[in-house]
Coordinates of C-alpha atoms in Angstrom, one line a residue:
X25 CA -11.4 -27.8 4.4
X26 CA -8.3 -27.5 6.4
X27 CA -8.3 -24.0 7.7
X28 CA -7.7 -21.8 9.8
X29 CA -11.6 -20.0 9.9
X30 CA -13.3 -23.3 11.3
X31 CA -16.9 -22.0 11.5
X32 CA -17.9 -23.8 14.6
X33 CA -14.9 -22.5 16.7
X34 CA -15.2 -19.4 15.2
X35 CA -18.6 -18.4 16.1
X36 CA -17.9 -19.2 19.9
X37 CA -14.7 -17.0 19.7
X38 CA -16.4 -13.9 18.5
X39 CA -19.8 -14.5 20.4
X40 CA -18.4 -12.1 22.9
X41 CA -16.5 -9.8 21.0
X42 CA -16.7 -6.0 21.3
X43 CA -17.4 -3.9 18.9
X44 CA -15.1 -0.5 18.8
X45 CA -13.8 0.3 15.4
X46 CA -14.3 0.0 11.5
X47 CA -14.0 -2.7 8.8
X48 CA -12.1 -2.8 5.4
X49 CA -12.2 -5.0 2.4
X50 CA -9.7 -4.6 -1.5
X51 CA -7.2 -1.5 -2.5
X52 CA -7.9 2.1 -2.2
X53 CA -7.6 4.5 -5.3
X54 CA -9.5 8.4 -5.2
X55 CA -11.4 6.8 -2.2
X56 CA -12.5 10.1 -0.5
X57 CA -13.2 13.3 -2.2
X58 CA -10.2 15.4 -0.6
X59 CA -7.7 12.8 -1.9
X60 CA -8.2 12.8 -5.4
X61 CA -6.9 16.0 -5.2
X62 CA -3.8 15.1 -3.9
X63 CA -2.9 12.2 -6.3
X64 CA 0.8 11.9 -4.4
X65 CA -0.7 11.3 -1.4
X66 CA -3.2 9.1 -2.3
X67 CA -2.2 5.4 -0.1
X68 CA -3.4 2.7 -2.4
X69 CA -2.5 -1.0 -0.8
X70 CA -0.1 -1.9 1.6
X71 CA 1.3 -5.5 2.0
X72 CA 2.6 -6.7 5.3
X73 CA 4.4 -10.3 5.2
X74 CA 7.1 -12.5 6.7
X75 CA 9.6 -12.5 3.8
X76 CA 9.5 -15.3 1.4
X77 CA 12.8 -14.8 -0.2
X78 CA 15.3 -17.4 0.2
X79 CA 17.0 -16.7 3.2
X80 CA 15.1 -13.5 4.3
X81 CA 12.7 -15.7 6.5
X82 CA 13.6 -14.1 9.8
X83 CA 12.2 -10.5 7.8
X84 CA 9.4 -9.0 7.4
X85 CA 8.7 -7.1 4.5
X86 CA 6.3 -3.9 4.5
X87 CA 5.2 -2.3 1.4
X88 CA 3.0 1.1 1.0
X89 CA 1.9 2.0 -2.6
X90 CA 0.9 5.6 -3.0
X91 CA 0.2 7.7 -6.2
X92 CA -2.4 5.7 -8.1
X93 CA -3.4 4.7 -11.5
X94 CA -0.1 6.0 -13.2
X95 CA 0.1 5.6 -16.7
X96 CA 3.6 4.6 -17.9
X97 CA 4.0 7.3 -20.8
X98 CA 2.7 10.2 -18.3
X99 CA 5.9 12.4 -18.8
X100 CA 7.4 15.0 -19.4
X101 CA 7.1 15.0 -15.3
X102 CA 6.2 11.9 -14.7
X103 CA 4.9 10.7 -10.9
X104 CA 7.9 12.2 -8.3
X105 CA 6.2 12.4 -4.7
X106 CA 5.9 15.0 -2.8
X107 CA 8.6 17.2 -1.2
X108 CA 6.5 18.8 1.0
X109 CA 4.9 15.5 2.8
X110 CA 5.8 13.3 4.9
X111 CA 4.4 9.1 4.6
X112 CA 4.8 6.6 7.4
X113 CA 4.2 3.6 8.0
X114 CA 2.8 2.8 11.5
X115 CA 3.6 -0.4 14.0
X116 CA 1.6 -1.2 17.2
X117 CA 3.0 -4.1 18.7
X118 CA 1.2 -4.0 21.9
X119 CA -2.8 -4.6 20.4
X120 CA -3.4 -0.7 22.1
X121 CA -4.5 0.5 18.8
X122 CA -1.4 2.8 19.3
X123 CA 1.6 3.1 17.3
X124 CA 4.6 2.0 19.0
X125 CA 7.2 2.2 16.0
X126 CA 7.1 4.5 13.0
X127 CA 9.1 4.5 9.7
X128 CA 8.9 8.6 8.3
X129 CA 9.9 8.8 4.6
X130 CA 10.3 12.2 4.0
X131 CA 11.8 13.5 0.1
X132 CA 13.9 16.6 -1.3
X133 CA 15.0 17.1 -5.0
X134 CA 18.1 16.8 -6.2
X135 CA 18.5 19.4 -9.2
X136 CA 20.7 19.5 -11.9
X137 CA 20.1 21.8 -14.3
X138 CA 20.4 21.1 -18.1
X139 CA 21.1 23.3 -20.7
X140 CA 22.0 23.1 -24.8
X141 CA 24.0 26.2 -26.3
X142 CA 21.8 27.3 -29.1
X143 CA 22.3 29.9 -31.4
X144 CA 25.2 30.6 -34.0
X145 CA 28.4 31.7 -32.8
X146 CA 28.0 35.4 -31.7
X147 CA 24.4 34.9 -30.7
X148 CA 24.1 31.7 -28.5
X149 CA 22.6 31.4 -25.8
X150 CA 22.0 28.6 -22.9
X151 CA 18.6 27.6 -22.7
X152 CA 17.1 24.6 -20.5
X153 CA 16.0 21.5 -22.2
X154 CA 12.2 21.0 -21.4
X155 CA 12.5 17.3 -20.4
X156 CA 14.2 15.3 -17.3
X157 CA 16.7 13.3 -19.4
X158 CA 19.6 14.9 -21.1
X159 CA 20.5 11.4 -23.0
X160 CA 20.2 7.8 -23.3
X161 CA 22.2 5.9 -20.5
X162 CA 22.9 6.7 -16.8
X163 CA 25.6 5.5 -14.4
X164 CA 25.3 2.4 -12.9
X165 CA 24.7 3.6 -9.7
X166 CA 22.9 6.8 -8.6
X167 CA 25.9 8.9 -7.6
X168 CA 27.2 8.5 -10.7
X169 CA 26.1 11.5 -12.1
X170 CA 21.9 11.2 -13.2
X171 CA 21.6 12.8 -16.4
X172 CA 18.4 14.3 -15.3
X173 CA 17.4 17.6 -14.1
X174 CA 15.7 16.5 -11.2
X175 CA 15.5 13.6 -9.1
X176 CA 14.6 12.7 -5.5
X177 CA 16.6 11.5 -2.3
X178 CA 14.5 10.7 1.0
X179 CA 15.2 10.2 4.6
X180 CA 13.9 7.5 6.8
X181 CA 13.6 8.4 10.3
X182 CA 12.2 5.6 13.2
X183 CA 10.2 6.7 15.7
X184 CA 9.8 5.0 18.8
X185 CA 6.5 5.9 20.8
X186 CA 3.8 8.6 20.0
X187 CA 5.0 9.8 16.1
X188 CA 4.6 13.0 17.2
X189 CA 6.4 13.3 20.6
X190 CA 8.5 10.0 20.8
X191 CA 12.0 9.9 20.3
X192 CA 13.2 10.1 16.6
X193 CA 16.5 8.4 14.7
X194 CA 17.8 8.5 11.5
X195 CA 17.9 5.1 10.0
X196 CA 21.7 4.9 7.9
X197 CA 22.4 4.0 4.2
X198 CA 24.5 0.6 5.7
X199 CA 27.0 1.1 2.4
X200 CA 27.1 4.9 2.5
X201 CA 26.9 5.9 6.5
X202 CA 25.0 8.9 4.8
X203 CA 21.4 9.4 6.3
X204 CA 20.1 9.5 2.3
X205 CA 18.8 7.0 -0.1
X206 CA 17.9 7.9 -3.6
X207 CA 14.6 6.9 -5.3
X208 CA 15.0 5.9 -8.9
X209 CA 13.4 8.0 -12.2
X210 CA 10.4 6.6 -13.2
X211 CA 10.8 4.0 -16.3
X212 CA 10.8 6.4 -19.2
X213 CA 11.6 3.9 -21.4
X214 CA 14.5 1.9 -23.2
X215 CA 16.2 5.0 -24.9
X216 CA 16.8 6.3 -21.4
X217 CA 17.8 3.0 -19.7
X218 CA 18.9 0.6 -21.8
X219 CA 18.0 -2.0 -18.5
X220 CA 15.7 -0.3 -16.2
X221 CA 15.9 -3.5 -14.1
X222 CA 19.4 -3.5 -13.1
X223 CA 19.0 0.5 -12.7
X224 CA 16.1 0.6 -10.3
X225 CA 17.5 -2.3 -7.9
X226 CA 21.1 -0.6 -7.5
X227 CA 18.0 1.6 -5.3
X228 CA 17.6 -1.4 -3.1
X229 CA 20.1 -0.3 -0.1
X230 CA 21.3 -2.2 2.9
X231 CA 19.8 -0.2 5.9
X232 CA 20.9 0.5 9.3
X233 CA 17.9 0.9 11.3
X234 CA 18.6 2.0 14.8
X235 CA 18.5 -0.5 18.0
X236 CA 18.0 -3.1 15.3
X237 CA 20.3 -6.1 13.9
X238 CA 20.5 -7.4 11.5
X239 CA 20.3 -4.8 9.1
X240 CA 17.4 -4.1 6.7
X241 CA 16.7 -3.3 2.9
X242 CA 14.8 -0.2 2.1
X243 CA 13.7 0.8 -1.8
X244 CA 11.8 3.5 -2.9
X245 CA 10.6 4.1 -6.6
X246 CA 8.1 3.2 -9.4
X247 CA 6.5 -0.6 -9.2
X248 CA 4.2 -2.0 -11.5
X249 CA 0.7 -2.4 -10.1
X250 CA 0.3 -5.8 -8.4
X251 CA -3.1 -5.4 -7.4
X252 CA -6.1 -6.5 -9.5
X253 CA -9.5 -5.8 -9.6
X254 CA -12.7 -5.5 -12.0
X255 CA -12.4 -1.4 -11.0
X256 CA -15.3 -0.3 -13.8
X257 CA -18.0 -2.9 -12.7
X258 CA -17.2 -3.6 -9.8
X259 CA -18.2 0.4 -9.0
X260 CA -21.1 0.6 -11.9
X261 CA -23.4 -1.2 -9.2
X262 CA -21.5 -4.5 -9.3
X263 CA -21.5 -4.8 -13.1
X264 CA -20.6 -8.2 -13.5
X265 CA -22.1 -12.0 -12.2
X266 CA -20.2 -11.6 -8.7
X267 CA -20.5 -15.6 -8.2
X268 CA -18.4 -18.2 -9.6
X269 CA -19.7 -21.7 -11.0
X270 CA -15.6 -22.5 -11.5
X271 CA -12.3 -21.2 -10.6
X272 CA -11.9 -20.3 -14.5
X273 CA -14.8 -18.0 -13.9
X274 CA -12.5 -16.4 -11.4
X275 CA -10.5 -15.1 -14.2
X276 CA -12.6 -14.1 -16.5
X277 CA -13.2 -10.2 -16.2
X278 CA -10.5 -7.7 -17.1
X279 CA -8.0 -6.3 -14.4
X280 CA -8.5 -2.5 -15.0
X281 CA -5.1 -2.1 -13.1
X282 CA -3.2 -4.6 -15.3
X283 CA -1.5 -1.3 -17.5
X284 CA -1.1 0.7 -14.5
X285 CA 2.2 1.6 -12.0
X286 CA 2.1 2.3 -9.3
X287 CA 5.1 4.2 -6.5
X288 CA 6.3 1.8 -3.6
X289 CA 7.6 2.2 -0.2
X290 CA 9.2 -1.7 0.6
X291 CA 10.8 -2.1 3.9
X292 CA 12.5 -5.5 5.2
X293 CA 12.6 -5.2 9.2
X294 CA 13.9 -8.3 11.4
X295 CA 10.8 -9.5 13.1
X296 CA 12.1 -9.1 16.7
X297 CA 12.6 -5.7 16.0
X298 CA 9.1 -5.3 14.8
X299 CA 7.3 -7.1 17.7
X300 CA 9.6 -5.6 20.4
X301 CA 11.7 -7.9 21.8
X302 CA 15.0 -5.9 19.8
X303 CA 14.3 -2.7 20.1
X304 CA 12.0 -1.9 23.3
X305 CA 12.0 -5.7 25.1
X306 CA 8.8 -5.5 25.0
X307 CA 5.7 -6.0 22.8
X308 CA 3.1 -8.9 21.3
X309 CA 4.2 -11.5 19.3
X310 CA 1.5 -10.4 16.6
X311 CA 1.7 -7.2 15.1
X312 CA -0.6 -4.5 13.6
X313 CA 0.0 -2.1 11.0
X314 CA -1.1 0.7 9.0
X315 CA 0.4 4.0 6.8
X316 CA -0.3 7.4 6.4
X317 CA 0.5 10.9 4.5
X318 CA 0.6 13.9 5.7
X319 CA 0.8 17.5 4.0
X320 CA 1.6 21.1 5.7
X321 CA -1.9 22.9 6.6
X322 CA -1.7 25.8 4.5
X323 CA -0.2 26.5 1.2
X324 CA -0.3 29.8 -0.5
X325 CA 0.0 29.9 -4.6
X326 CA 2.3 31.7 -5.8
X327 CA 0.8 33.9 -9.1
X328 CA 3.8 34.7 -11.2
X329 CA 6.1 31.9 -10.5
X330 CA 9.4 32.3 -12.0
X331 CA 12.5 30.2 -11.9
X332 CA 14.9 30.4 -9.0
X333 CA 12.2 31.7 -7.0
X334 CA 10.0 29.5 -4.0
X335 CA 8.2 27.4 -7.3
X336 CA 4.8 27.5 -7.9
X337 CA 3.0 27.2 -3.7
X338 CA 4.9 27.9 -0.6
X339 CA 3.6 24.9 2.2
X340 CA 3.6 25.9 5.9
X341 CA 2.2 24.9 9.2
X342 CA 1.9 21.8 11.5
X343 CA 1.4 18.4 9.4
X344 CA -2.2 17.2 8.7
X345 CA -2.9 13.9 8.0
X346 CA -4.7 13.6 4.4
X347 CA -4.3 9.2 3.6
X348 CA -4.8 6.3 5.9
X349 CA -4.6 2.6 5.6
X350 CA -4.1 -0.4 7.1
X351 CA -6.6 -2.8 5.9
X352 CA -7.3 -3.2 2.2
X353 CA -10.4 -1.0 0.8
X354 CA -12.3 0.2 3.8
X355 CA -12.5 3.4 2.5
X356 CA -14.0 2.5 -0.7
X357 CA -16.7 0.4 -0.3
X358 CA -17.3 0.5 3.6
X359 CA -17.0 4.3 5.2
X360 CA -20.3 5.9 3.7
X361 CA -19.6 8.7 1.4
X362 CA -19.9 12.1 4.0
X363 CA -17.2 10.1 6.7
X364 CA -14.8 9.5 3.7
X365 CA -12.3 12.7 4.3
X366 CA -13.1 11.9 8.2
X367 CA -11.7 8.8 7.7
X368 CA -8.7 9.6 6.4
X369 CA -7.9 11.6 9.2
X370 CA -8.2 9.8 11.5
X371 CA -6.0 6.9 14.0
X372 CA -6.7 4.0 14.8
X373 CA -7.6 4.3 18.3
X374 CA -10.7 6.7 17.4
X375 CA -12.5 3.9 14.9
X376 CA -15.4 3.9 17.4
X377 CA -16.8 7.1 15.3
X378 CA -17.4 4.5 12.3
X379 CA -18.6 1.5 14.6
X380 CA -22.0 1.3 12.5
X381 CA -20.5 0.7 9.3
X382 CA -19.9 -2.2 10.7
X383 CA -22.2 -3.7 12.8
X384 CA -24.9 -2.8 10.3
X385 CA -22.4 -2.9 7.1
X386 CA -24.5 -1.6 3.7
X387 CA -21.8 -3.9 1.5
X388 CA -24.0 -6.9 1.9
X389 CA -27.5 -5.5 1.8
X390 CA -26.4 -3.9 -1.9
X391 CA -25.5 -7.2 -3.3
X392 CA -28.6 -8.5 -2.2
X393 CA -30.3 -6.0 -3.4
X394 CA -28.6 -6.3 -7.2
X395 CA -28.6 -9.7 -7.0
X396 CA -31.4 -11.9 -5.4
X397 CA -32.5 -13.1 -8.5
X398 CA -29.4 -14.9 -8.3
X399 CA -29.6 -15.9 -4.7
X400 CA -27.6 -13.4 -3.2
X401 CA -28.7 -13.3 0.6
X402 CA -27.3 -10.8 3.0
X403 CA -26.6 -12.1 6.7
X404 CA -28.9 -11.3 9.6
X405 CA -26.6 -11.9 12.0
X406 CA -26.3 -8.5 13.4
X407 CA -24.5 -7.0 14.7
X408 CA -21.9 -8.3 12.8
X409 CA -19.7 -9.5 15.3
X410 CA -18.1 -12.0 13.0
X411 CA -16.6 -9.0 10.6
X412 CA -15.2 -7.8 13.9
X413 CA -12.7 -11.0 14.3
X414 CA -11.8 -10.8 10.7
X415 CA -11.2 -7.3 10.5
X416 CA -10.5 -5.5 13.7
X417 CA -9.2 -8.0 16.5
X418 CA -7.9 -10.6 14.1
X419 CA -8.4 -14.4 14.8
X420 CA -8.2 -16.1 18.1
X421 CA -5.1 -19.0 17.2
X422 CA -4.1 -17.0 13.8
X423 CA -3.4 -13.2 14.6
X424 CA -5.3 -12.2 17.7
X425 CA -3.2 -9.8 19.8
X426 CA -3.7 -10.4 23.6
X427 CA -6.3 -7.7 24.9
X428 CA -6.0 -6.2 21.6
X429 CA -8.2 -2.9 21.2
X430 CA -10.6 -3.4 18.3
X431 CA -9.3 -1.2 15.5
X432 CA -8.6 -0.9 11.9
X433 CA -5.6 -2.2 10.7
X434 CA -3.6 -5.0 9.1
X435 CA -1.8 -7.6 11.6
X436 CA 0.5 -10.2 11.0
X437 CA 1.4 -13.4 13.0
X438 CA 5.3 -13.6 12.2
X439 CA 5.8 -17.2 14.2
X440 CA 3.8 -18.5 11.1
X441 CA 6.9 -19.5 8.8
X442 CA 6.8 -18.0 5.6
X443 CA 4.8 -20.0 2.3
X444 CA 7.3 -19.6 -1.0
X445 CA 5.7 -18.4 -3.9
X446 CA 5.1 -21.2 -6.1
X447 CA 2.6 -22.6 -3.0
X448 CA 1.2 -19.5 -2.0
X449 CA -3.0 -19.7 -2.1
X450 CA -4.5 -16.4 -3.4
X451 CA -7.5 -17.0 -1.0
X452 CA -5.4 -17.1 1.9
X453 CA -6.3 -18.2 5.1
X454 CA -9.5 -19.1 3.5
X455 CA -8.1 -21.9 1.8
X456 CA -5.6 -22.8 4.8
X457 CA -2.8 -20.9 3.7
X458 CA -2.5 -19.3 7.3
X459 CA 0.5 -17.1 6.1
X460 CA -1.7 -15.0 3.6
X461 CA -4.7 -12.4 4.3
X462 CA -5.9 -11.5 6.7
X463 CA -2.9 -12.7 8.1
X464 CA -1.4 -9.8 7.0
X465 CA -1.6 -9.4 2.9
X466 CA 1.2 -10.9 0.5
X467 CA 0.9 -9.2 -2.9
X468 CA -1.1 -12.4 -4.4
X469 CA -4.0 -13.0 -2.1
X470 CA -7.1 -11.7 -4.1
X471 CA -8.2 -9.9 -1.3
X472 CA -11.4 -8.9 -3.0
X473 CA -12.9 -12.3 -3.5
X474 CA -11.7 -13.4 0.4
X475 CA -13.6 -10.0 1.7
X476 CA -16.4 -10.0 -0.4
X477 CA -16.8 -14.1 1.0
X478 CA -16.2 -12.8 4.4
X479 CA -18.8 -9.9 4.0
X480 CA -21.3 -12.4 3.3
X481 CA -20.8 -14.4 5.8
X482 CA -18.5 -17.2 5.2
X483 CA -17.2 -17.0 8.4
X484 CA -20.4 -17.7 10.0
X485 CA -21.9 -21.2 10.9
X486 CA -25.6 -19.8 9.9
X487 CA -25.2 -17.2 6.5
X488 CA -27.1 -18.2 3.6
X489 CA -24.3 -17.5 1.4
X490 CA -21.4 -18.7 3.7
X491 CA -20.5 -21.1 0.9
X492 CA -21.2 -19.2 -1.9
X493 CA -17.8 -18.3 -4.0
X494 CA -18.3 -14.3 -4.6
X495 CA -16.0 -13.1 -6.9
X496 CA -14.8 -9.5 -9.1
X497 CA -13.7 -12.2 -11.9
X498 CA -10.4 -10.8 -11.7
X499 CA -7.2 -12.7 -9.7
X500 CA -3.6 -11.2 -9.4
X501 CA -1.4 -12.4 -12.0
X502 CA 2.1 -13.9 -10.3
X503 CA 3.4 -12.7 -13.8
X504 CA 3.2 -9.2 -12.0
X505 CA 5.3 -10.6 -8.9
X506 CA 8.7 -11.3 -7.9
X507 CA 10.5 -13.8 -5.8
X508 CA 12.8 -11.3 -4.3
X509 CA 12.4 -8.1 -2.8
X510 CA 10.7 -5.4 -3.4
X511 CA 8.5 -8.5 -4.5
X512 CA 6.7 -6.3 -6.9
X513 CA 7.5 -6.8 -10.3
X514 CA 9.6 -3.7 -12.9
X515 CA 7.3 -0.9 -13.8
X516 CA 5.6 -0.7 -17.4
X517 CA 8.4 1.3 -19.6
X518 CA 6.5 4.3 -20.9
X519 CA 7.7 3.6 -24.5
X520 CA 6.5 0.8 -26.1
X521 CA 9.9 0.7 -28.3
X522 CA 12.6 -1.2 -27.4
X523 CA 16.5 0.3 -27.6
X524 CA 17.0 1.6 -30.9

C-alpha cells in the first residue's frame, strides 16, 4: 500500500516518543454529563482542511459544528445559539500546545416584533403572533427586512496570543465595512423560503480578517449533519459485527445522524496567515487546532419573566469554558466517564492529567472483550506509544510540528496540495490520501473506521489486528457534501411539503 503510515518507519519514529497528553477518535454529541445540559454549546466535529474548491487552494477552510442532533421540524424556536456565549476556534502554529491565533464568534438578537390587529373595529387589539415567521418569502438578502421576530447577527473578533490577554481585532464584513454578519433562520421549510439555498448562501460574506490578505469567507447557520456513524450500536456495547469481510459491508448499518442538522461555524483563512508567516512572521509550517465554548459563571433565573424585562436568566461573571475539541471523539469513547466535565475544561497544554487513557487506552481491551470469539485481539504494545504519533504529535514526514508538545488537537500539513472531491479517500491517509485524517479531517474521511484501525493497532509492525478492517458499518454519504464552501451540504427543511 502506498501510504503515508509505513509500519516499519513508523515504529522507529515513535520508539522514542513522549507521552504528555490525551487521545481522540469519531464526533462528539452529549459526551460529558454537564454538556447535555447545554445543547447550544455542545462542540460536535470540527473539520480542518486545505480548501478543495476550485480556485480556493491557497485556503484553508475550518468548520466547528455545535448544537447537536437537531431535528429539522423542532420549531416554533427552532436551534438559535446562544447570546450569552462565546465559541472560538483555536490555532497554535508554533507545536507549544498554545494558541497563537483565535477566531471569537460571539451572537446578539436582532428583534422585530410581530403583531396582527385582532378584534372588530372598536375592540382590536395588537397581539404578537406566536411564531418567528410573519409570512412566506424573505428579501433576498438579510438587510432586506427578515420577516421574523428574531434573528441573530454575530461578531468575529481575532486574537493574536493568549485568548485571554492577547491583543484583539475585529474581523470586517469585506462588502459592508460593518463589524456584523448575520446568521440565517433555520430551514423552516418551503412556505417560508421558497429556496432556502440561495437564502442561506447570501450568509456566506467576504471577510476582512486583520493583518491578513487575501480576504476570507465566513458563514454561520444551520448545515445538514455530514458526519455518520452507527450512534445506537455502536454505544449498546458495540452492537454490531465491527469487522468487514468487504467494503459493501462497510455500508451496511444505518447512519443514525443521516435525518439530523446540525449549526456550523465555516471559516476560509489564507494559509500563511494561519501558519504565521502573514500575520506574526513567524510560526510552523504545520498547524494544530481545536474549538471551544464558553458560558458566563453564574446565571440567576428569573421567576416571573415578563416581556420587555431581562427574559427568562440574567448571565454574569468571567467566561468558563464548558466544550472542547480538536480531535474527533475523544471525549466519547476515550476520557473515562468521572474526567468527562474535566475534560472539557480544559487546554491543551494541561492533557498530561489524562496521559493514562492513553498509554493504557480501555477502547481496545472492550472490543476484545466483546469480540474474541471473532478474533478481536487488543495490542500489548504498551504503552501505546504508537497512538501518541497518530493522535498527539502527528506523523514524522506528514504533520509533525518541529518540537511539537504532545497534546490533543487536530493538525494540518497545508504544503500538502489539496485532493478534489471526486478523488478524495474516506480512509484518508490510511489509504494514501495524505490530504485527509489525521491530516487534519475533510468532512468525508470516516474517521471512525481509520481510529478504531488505528486503536487496534494498525499502525504497528507487531498488533494482531493491524490488518484487520474494523468498522461501525456506516460511511459518510458525499450526497451530504458540497464542492464549494461551506462544503457542507443545505439543512433538512423541517416540512416535508414542498411550496404550495
Amino acid at each position: 500500500m502506498n501510504t503515508i503510515f509505513n509500519r516499519a518507519g513508523l515504529a522507529a519514529a515513535v520508539a522514542g516518543a513522549c507521552l504528555t497528553a490525551g487521545l481522540a477518535h469519531a464526533s462528539s454529541h452529549r459526551e460529558a454529563p454537564f454538556i447535555t445540559e447545554m445543547p447550544k454549546v455542545d462542540g460536535t466535529d470540527f473539520y480542518m482542511f486545505r480548501s478543495y474548491e476550485s480556485g480556493r487552494e491557497g485556503f484553508v477552510t475550518l468548520i466547528a459544528n455545535y448544537l447537536p442532533l437537531q431535528d429539522a421540524y423542532g420549531g416554533p424556536n427552532y436551534f438559535d445559539l446562544d447570546d450569552d456565549a462565546i465559541y472560538e476556534i483555536h490555532i497554535d502554529n508554533t507545536g507549544d500546545a498554545v494558541e497563537d491565533l483565535t477566531f471569537q464568534f460571539q451572537f446578539s438578537p436582532v428583534e422585530n416584533p410581530i403583531v396582527l390587529n385582532v378584534g372588530p373595529a372598536g375592540d382590536q387589539k395588537a397581539v404578537a403572533i406566536p411564531l418567528k415567521g410573519a409570512s412566506a418569502g424573505v428579501g433576498t438578502t438579510p438587510q432586506e427586512g427578515d420577516k421574523f421576530q428574531v434573528s441573530q447577527e454575530y461578531e468575529l473578533t481575532v486574537i493574536s496570543g493568549d485568548r485571554r490577554t492577547g491583543t484583539r481585532q475585529a474581523a470586517m464584513n469585506a462588502t459592508t465595512g460593518q463589524p456584523t454578519f448575520r446568521k440565517p433562520i433555520d430551514n423552516i421549510g418551503a412556505k417560508t423560503f421558497s429556496d432556502y439555498e440561495a437564502y442561506a448562501n447570501s450568509h456566506i460574506y467576504d471577510v476582512a480578517i486583520p493583518g491578513c490578505s487575501p480576504n476570507g469567507r465566513v458563514f454561520v447557520g444551520q448545515r445538514k449533519e455530514a458526519f455518520a456513524v452507527n450512534l445506537g450500536e455502536v454505544f449498546d456495547l458495540v452492537n454490531t459485527d465491527p469487522i468487514a469481510e468487504t467494503e459493501i459491508e462497510r455500508n451496511d448499518e444505518q447512519n443514525d445522524l443521516a435525518d439530523k442538522n446540525v449549526t456550523s461555524f465555516a471559516l476560509e483563512v489564507p494559509v500563511a496567515c494561519l501558519t504565521g508567516s502573514a500575520m506574526t512572521g513567524t510560526g510552523d509550517p504545520v498547524i494544530g487546532a481545536w474549538t471551544t465554548a464558553s458560558i458566563r459563571q453564574a446565571r440567576v433565573i428569573n421567576p416571573a419573566p415578563k416581556s420587555n424585562d431581562k427574559g427568562a436568566s440574567i448571565e454574569g461573571g468571567a467566561f468558563t469554558q464548558v466544550s472542547r475539541l480538536g480531535m474527533p471523539l475523544v471525549n466519547e469513547v476515550v476520557i473515562g466517564l468521572p474526567d468527562k466535565d474535566a475534560f472539557n475544561a480544559s487546554e491543551p497544554k494541561d492533557d498530561g492529567q489524562f496521559a493514562t487513557y492513553v498509554t493504557h487506552p480501555t477502547l481496545p481491551e472492550l472490543l476484545e472483550i466483546l469480540f474474541s470469539s471473532a478474533g478481536a485481539t487488543a495490542p500489548n504494545n504498551f504503552p501505546r506509544n504508537d497512538l501518541v504519533s497518530a493522535f498527539l504529535t502527528g506523523l514524522t514526514g506528514l504533520n509533525q510540528p518541529s518540537g511539537v508538545t504532545a497534546s490533543e488537537m487536530l493538525r494540518l500539513n497545508p504544503a500538502i496540495p489539496a485532493v478534489a472531491e471526486s478523488s478524495q479517500d474516506d480512509l484518508g491517509a490510511l489509504a494514501g490520501d495524505n490530504a485527509g485524517f489525521p491530516n487534519g479531517r475533510r468532512p468525508v474521511d470516516d474517521v471512525v473506521d481509520i481510529a478504531l484501525r488505528v486503536a487496534m493497532g494498525a499502525l504497528t509492525t507487531d498488533a494482531p489486528n493491524r490488518d484487520v478492517p474494523f468498522t461501525d458499518g456506516v460511511r459518510v454519504d458525499p450526497l451530504n457534501l458540497q464542492e464549494t464552501f461551506p462544503y457542507l451540504a443545505t439543512p433538512i427543511a423541517g416540512s416535508p411539503n414542498g411550496t404550495p
